[in-house]
Short mmCIF file of C-alpha atoms in Angstrom, two decimals:
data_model
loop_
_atom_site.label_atom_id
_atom_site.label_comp_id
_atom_site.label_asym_id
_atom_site.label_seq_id
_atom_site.Cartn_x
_atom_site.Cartn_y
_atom_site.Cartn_z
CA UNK A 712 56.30 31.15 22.04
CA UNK A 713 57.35 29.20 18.88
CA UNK A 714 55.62 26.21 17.65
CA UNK A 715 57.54 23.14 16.75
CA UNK A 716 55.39 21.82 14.29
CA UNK A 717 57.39 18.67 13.36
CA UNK A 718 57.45 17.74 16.56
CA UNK A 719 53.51 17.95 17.01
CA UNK A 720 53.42 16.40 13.69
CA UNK A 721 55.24 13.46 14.96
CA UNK A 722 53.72 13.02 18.23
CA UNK A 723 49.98 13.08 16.36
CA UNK A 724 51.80 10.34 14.12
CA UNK A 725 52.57 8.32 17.16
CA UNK A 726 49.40 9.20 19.02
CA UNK A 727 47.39 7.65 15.44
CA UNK A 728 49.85 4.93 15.36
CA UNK A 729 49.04 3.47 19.41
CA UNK A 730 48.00 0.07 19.26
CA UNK A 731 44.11 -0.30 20.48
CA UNK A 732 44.24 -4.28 20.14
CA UNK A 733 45.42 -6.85 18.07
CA UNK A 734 42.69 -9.43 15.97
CA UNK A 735 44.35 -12.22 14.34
CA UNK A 736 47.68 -10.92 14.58
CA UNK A 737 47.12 -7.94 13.13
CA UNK A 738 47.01 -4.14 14.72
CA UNK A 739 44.19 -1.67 15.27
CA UNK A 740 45.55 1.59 15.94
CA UNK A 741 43.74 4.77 16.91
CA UNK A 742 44.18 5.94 13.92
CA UNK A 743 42.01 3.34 11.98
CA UNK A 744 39.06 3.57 14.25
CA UNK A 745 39.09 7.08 14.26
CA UNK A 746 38.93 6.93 10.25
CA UNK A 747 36.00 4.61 10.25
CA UNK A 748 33.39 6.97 10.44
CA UNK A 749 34.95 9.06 8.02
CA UNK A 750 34.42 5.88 5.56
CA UNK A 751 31.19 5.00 6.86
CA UNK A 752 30.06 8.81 6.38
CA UNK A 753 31.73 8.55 2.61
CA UNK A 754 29.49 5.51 2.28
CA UNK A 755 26.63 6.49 2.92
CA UNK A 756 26.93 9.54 0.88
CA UNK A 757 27.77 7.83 -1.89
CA UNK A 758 25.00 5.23 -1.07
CA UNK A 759 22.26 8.06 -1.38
CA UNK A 760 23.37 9.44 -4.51
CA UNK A 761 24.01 5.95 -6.34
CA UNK A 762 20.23 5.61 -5.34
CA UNK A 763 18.75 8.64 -6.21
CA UNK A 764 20.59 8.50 -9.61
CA UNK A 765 19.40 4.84 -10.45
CA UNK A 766 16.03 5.94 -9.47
CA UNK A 767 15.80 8.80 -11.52
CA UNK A 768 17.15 7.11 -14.62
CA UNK A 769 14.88 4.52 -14.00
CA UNK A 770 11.61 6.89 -13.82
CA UNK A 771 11.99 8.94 -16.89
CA UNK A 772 12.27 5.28 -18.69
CA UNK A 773 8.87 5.11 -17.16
CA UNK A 774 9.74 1.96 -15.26
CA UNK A 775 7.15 0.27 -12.96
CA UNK A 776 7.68 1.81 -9.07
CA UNK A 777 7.34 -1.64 -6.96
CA UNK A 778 10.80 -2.32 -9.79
CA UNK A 779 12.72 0.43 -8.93
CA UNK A 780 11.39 0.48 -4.95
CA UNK A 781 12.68 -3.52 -5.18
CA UNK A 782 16.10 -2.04 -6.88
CA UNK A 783 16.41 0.48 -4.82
CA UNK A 784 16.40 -1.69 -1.59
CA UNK A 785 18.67 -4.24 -3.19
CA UNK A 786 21.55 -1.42 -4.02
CA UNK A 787 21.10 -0.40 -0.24
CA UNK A 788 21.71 -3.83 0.73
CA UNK A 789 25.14 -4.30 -1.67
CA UNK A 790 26.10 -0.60 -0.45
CA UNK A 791 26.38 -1.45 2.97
CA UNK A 792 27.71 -4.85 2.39
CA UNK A 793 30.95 -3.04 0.38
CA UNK A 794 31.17 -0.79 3.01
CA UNK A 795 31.72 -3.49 6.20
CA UNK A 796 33.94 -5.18 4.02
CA UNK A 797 35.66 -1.97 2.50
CA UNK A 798 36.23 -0.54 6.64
CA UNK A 799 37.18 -4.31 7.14
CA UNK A 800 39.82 -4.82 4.36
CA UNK A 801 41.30 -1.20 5.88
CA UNK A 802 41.45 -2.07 9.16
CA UNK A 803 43.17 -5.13 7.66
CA UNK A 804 40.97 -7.68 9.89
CA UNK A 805 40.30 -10.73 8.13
CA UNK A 806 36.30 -11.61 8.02
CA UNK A 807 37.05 -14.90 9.31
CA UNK A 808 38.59 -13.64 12.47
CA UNK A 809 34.31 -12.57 12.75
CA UNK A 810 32.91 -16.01 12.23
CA UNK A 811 32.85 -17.63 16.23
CA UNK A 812 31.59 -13.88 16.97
CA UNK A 813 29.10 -12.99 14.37
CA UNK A 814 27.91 -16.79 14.78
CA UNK A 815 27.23 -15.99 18.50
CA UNK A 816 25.13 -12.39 17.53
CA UNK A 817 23.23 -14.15 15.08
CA UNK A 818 22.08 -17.13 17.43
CA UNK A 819 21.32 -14.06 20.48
CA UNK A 820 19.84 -12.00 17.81
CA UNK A 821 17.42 -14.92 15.98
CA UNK A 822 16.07 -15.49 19.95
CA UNK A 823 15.53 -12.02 20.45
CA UNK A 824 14.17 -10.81 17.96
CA UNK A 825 12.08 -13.32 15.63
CA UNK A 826 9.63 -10.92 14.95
CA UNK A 827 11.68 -8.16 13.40
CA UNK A 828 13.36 -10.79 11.54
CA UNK A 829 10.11 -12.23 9.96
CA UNK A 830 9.07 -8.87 9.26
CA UNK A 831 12.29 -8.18 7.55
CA UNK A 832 12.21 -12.26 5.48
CA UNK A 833 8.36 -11.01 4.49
CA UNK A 834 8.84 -7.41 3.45
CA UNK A 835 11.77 -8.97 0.87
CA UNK A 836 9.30 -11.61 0.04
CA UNK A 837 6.59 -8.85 -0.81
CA UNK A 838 8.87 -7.21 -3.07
CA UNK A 839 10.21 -9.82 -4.63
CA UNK A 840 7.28 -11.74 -5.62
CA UNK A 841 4.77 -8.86 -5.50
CA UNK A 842 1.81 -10.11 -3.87
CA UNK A 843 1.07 -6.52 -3.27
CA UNK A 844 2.63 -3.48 -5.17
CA UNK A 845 2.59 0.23 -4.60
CA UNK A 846 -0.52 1.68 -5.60
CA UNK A 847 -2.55 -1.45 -5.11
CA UNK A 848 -6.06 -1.10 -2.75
CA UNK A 849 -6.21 -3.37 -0.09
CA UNK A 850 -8.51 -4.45 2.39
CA UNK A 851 -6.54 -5.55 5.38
CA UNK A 852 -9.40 -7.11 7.85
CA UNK A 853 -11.62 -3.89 8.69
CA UNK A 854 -9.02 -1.62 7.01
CA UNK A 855 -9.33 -0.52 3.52
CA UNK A 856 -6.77 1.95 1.98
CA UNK A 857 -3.80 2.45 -0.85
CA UNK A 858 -0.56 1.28 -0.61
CA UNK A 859 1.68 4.09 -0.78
CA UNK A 860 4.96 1.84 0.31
CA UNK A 861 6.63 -1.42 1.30
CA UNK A 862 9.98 -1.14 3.50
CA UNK A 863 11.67 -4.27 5.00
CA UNK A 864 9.91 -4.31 8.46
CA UNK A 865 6.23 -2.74 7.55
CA UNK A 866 3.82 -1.52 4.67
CA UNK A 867 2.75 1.84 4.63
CA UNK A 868 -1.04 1.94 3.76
CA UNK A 869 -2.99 5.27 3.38
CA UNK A 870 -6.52 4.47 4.48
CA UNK A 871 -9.58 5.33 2.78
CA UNK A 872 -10.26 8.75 5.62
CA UNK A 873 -6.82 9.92 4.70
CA UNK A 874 -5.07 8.03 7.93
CA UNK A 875 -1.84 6.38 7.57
CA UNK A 876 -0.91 3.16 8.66
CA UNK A 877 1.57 0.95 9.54
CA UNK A 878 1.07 -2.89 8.69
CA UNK A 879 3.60 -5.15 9.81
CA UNK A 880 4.93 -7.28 6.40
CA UNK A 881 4.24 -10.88 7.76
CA UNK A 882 0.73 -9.74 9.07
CA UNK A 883 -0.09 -9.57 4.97
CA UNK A 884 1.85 -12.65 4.25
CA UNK A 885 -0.08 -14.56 6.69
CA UNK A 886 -3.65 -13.28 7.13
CA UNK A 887 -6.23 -13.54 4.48
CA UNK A 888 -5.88 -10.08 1.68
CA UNK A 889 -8.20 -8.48 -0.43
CA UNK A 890 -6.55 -6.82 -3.43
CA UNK A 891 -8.69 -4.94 -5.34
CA UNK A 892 -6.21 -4.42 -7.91
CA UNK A 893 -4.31 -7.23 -7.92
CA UNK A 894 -4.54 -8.11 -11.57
CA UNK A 895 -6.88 -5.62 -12.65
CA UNK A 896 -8.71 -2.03 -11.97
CA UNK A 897 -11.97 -3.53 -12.74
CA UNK A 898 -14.48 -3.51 -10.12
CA UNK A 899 -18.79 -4.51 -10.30
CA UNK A 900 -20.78 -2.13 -8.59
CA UNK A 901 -25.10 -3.03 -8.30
CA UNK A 902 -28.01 -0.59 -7.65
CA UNK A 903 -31.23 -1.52 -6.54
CA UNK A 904 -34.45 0.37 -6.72
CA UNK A 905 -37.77 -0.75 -6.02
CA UNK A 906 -40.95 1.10 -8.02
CA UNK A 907 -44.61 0.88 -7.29
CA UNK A 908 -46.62 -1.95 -7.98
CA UNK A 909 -48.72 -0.94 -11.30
CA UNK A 910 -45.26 0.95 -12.84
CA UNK A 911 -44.68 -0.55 -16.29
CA UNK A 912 -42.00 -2.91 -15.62
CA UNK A 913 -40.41 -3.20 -19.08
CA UNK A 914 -39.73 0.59 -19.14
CA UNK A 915 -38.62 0.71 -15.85
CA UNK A 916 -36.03 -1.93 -16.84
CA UNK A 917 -35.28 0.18 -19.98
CA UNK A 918 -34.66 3.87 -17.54
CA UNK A 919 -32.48 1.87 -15.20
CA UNK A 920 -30.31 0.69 -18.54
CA UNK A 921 -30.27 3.89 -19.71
CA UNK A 922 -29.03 5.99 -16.42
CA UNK A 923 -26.45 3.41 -16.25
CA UNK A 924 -24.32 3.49 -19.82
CA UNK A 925 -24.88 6.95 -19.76
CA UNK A 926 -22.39 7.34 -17.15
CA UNK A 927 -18.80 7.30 -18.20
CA UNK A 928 -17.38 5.47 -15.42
CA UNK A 929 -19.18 2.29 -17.01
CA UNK A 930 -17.66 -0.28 -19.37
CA UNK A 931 -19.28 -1.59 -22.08
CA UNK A 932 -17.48 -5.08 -21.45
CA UNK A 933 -19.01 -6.82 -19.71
CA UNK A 934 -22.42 -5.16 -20.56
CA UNK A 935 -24.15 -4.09 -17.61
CA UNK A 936 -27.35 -6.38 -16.73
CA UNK A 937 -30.26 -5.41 -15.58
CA UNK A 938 -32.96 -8.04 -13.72
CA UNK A 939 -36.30 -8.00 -12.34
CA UNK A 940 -35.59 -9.31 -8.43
CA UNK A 941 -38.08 -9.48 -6.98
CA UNK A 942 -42.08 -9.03 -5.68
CA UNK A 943 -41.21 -7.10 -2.64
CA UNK A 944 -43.54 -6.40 0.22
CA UNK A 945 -44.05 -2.62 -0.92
CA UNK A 946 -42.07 -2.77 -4.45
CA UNK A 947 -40.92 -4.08 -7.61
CA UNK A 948 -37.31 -4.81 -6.79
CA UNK A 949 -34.83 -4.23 -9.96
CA UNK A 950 -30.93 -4.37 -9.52
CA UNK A 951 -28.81 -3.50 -12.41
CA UNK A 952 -24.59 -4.96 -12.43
CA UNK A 953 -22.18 -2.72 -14.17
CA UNK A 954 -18.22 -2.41 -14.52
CA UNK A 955 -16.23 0.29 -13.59
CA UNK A 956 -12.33 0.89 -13.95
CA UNK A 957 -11.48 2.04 -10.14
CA UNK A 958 -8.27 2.45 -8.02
CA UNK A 959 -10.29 2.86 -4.93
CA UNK A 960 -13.59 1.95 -2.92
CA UNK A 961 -14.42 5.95 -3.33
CA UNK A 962 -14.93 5.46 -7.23
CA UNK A 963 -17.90 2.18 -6.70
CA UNK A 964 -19.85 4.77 -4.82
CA UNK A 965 -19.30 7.74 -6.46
CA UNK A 966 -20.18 5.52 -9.97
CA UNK A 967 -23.35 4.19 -8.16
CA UNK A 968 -24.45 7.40 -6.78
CA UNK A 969 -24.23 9.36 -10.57
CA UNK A 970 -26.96 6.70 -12.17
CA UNK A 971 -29.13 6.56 -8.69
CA UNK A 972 -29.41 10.88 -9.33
CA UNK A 973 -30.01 10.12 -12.88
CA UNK A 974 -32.46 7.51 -11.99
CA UNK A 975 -34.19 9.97 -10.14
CA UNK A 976 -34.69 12.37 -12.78
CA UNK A 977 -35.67 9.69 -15.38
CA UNK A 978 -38.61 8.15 -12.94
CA UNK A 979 -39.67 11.83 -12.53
CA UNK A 980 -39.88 12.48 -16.51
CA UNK A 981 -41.90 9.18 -16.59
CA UNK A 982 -43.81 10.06 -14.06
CA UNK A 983 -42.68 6.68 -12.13
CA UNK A 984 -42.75 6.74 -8.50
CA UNK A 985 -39.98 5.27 -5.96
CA UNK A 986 -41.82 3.00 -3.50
CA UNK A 987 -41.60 3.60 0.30
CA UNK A 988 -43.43 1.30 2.85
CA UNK A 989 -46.85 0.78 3.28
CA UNK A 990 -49.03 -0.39 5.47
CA UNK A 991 -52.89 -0.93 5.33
CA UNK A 992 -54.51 -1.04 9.02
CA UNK A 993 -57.79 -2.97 9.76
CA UNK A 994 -59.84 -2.28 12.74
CA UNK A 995 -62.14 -4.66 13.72
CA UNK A 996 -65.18 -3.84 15.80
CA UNK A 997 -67.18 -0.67 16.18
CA UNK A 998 -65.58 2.91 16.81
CA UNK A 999 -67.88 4.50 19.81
CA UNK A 1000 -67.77 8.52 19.64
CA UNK A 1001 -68.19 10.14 23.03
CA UNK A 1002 -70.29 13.60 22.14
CA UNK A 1003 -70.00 14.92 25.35
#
């Protein structure tokens, strides 16, 4: 059986050539639309790599992430756009011919979906004016964790027992945030310790000043501060206020428990006791002992 191959050649010619429809006067042919995802394919190839290139150039020249994240989303953005127009221009359909249509999607879609599109207005606004950057700690309402990163719809926060979590963008636009490190890494921490009444106060200040600069989580500016509280019930309250350079609420405590273990073995080389609670019970009347 012999194959005419010019004559399959010309009938896939005039099967690519049919006429689907006709937009403004001009012809869509089976042909085009079947070549669309080829280009959208080629796009988005190209797409990744232009991104992956400008983000590697941009990270050995040791440039902030929240700038190349914020780059990265804007050259996804002008990718796509050159690609609609690019399958457009090749199809040659004028964009106008889309205007009544694309008018009418874009009044359905704002109804439909205001939320995704508020998310979308407030993750731009996030990156653009970085309220809140990659890396930063935050404490969203009763969730604490590290940003680890900010797409278009939601923020991606790790939390502080290793949990991920999803926060839409305009809930941190709108609600009240604590960034630890919005401006700075520098955090206070305090201990308090109460010693016995009769325990020399002046040294006990001294001890406390000592366990604390000896730790090398604390800054020497500010100087920490130590002060005498209190009278308490059962104790002589002291608190001492130090700085500490810290991404995260894990370095406060792991900076106050070092000086409260080196407290410890200060008051016990000085012989100066911790104080617990006492109480001193009086018994009024006469105690009657049964001897049988």
């Amino acid at each position: 059986m012999t194959i005419d191959f010019k004559l399959a050649l010309a009938q896939l010619t005039e099967l690519l050539n049919y006429q689907v429809v006709k937009v403004s006067g001009q012809a869509i042919t089976l042909g085009d639309i079947l070549f669309i995802p080829v280009l959208i394919f080629i796009g988005l190839l190209l797409t990744k790599w232009l991104t992956k290139f400008i983000s590697k150039r941009l990270t050995k020249q040791n440039t902030d992430p929240n700038a190349i994240h914020l780059i990265q989303r804007i050259v996804y953005v002008l990718s796509i756009t050159v690609i609609i127009i690019s399958i457009l221009d090749f199809m040659n359909v004028p964009i106008a011919a889309f205007a009544f249509l694309s008018g009418a999607i874009a009044i359905g879609f704002g109804f439909g979906a205001q939320n995704i599109i508020n998310n979308f207005i407030s993750g731009w606004i996030l990156m653009w004016e970085r309220p809140i950057r990659i890396g930063d700690f935050l404490e969203v309402e009763s969730t604490k964790g590290l940003v680890e990163e900010i797409n278009t719809r939601s923020t991606r926060i790790k939390r502080v027992d290793g949990v991920h979590l999803l926060i839409p963008n305009s809930k941190l636009l709108e609600n009240t945030v604590v960034n630890w490190t919005l401006v700075d890494p520098y955090v206070r921490c305090s201990v308090t310790v109460g010693v016995a009444y009769g325990s020399p106060a002046k040294k006990v200040a001294e001890l406390i000043m000592q366990a604390t600069i000896e730790q090398e989580e604390t800054l020497a500016h500010p100087k920490p501060v130590v002060t005498f509280d209190d009278f308490g019930d059962s104790a002589l309250i002291f608190q001492v206020t130090f700085w500490i350079s810290s991404q995260a609420e894990s370095g406060l405590r792991v900076a106050k428990s070092k000086v409260r273990f080196r407290l410890d073995e200060l008051f016990a080389e000085h012989k100066i006791v911790v104080a617990f609670p006492q109480r001193d019970i009086h018994l009024d009347g006469s105690l009657t002992i049964n001897k049988n």
